XYZ file of C-alpha atoms in Angstrom:
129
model
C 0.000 0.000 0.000
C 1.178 3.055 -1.058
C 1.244 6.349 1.196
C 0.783 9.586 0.170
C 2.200 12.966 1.131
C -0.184 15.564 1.919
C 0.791 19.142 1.696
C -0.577 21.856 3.420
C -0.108 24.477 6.166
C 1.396 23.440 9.288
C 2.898 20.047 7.453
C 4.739 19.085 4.993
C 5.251 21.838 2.875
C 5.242 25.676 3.732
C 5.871 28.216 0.451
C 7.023 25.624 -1.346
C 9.513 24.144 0.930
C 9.735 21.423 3.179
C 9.386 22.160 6.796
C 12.771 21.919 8.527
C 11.050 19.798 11.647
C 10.151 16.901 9.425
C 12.326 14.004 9.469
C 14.841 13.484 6.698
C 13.116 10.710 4.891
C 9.443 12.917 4.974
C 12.065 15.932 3.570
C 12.978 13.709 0.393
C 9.284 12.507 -0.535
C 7.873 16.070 0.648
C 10.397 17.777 -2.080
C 9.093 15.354 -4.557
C 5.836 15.907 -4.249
C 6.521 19.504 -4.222
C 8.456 19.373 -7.698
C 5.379 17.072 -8.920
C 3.069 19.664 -7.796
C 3.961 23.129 -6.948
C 3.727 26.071 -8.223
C 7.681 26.779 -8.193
C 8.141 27.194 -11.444
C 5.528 30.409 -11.523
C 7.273 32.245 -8.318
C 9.597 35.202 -8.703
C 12.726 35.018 -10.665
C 14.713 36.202 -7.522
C 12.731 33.608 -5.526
C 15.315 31.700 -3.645
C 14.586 27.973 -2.267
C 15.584 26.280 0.710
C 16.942 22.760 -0.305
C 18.699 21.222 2.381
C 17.466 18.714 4.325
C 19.367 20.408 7.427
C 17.926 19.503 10.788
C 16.560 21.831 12.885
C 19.764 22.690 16.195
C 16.996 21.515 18.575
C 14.384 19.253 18.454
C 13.041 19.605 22.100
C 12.250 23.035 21.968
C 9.936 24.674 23.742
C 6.428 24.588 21.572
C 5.614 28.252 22.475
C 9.023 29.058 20.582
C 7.918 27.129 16.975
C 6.253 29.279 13.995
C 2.670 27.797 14.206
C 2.871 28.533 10.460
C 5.871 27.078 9.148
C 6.952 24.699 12.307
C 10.183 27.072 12.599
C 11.823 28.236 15.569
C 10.817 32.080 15.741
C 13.443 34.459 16.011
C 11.340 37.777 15.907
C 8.013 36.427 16.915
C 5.550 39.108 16.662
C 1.738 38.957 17.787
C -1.001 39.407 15.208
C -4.390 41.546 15.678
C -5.791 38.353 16.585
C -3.395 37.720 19.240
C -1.789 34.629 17.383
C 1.624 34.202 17.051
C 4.246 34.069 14.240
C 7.473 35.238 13.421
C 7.912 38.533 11.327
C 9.570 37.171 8.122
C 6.639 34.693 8.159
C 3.919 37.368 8.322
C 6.130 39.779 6.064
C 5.937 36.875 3.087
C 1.901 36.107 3.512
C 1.506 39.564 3.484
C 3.669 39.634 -0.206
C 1.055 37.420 -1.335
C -2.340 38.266 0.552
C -3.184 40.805 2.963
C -5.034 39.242 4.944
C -4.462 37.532 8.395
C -4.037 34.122 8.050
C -5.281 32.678 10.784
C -8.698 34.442 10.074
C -8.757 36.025 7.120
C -9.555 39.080 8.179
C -7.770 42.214 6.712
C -4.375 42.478 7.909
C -1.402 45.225 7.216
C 2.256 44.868 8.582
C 1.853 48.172 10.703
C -0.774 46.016 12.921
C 1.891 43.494 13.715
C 3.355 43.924 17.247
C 6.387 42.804 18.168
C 6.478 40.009 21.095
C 9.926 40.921 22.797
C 9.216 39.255 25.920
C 8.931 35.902 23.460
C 11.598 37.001 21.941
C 14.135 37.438 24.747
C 12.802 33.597 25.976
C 14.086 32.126 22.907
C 17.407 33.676 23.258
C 18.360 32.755 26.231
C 17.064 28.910 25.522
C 19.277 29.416 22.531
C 22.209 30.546 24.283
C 22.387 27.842 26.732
């Protein structure tokens, strides 16, 4: 029985790359699906690609540090209008695309984005130990 590899928000694949939490093996088949199935070849000529298959320095980190969007660890989280949580290049490439907030759809402009430095400082010092 073969298994397929969904993509979507949140799992395997995030603006057209692999999320760097996913084992190596899920990396491979994700990036093949991707290439199957993506839009890739319509982004922007200076588009760049992430295509290592590097894992992540920590694996145990804290879940209030990790990108609910792309399963990253954040290093400027920032809060949303609707108090959700992402980091600011995250936000700053939906908002290249749609400006909306996505987590609800509602209308959504970078000058509404707060930053979280209380968040921020946490995951700096769990880095730096």
């Amino acid at each position: 029985m073969q298994q397929s590899v969904a993509l979507g928000m949140g799992g395997l694949e995030i603006w057209a790359q692999p999320s760097q939490r996913l084992p190596r093996h899920l990396k491979e088949r994700a990036w093949l699906e991707i290439r199957q199935h993506s839009r890739i070849s319509q982004a922007p000529h200076n588009a760049q690609f992430n295509t290592s298959f590097a894992e992540p320095a920590e694996t145990n980190c804290p879940p209030e540090f990790i990108d609910s969007i792309t399963q990253n660890i954040m290093s400027d989280p920032v809060i949303l209008p609707s108090q959700n949580i992402c980091d600011r290049s995250t936000i700053v490439r939906h908002l290249a695309e749609r400006a909306t907030d996505p987590f609800t759809g509602l209308p959504l402009a970078i000058e509404q984005v707060k930053p979280n430095l209380a968040l921020q400082l946490r995951i700096r010092n769990w880095q730096q130990k």
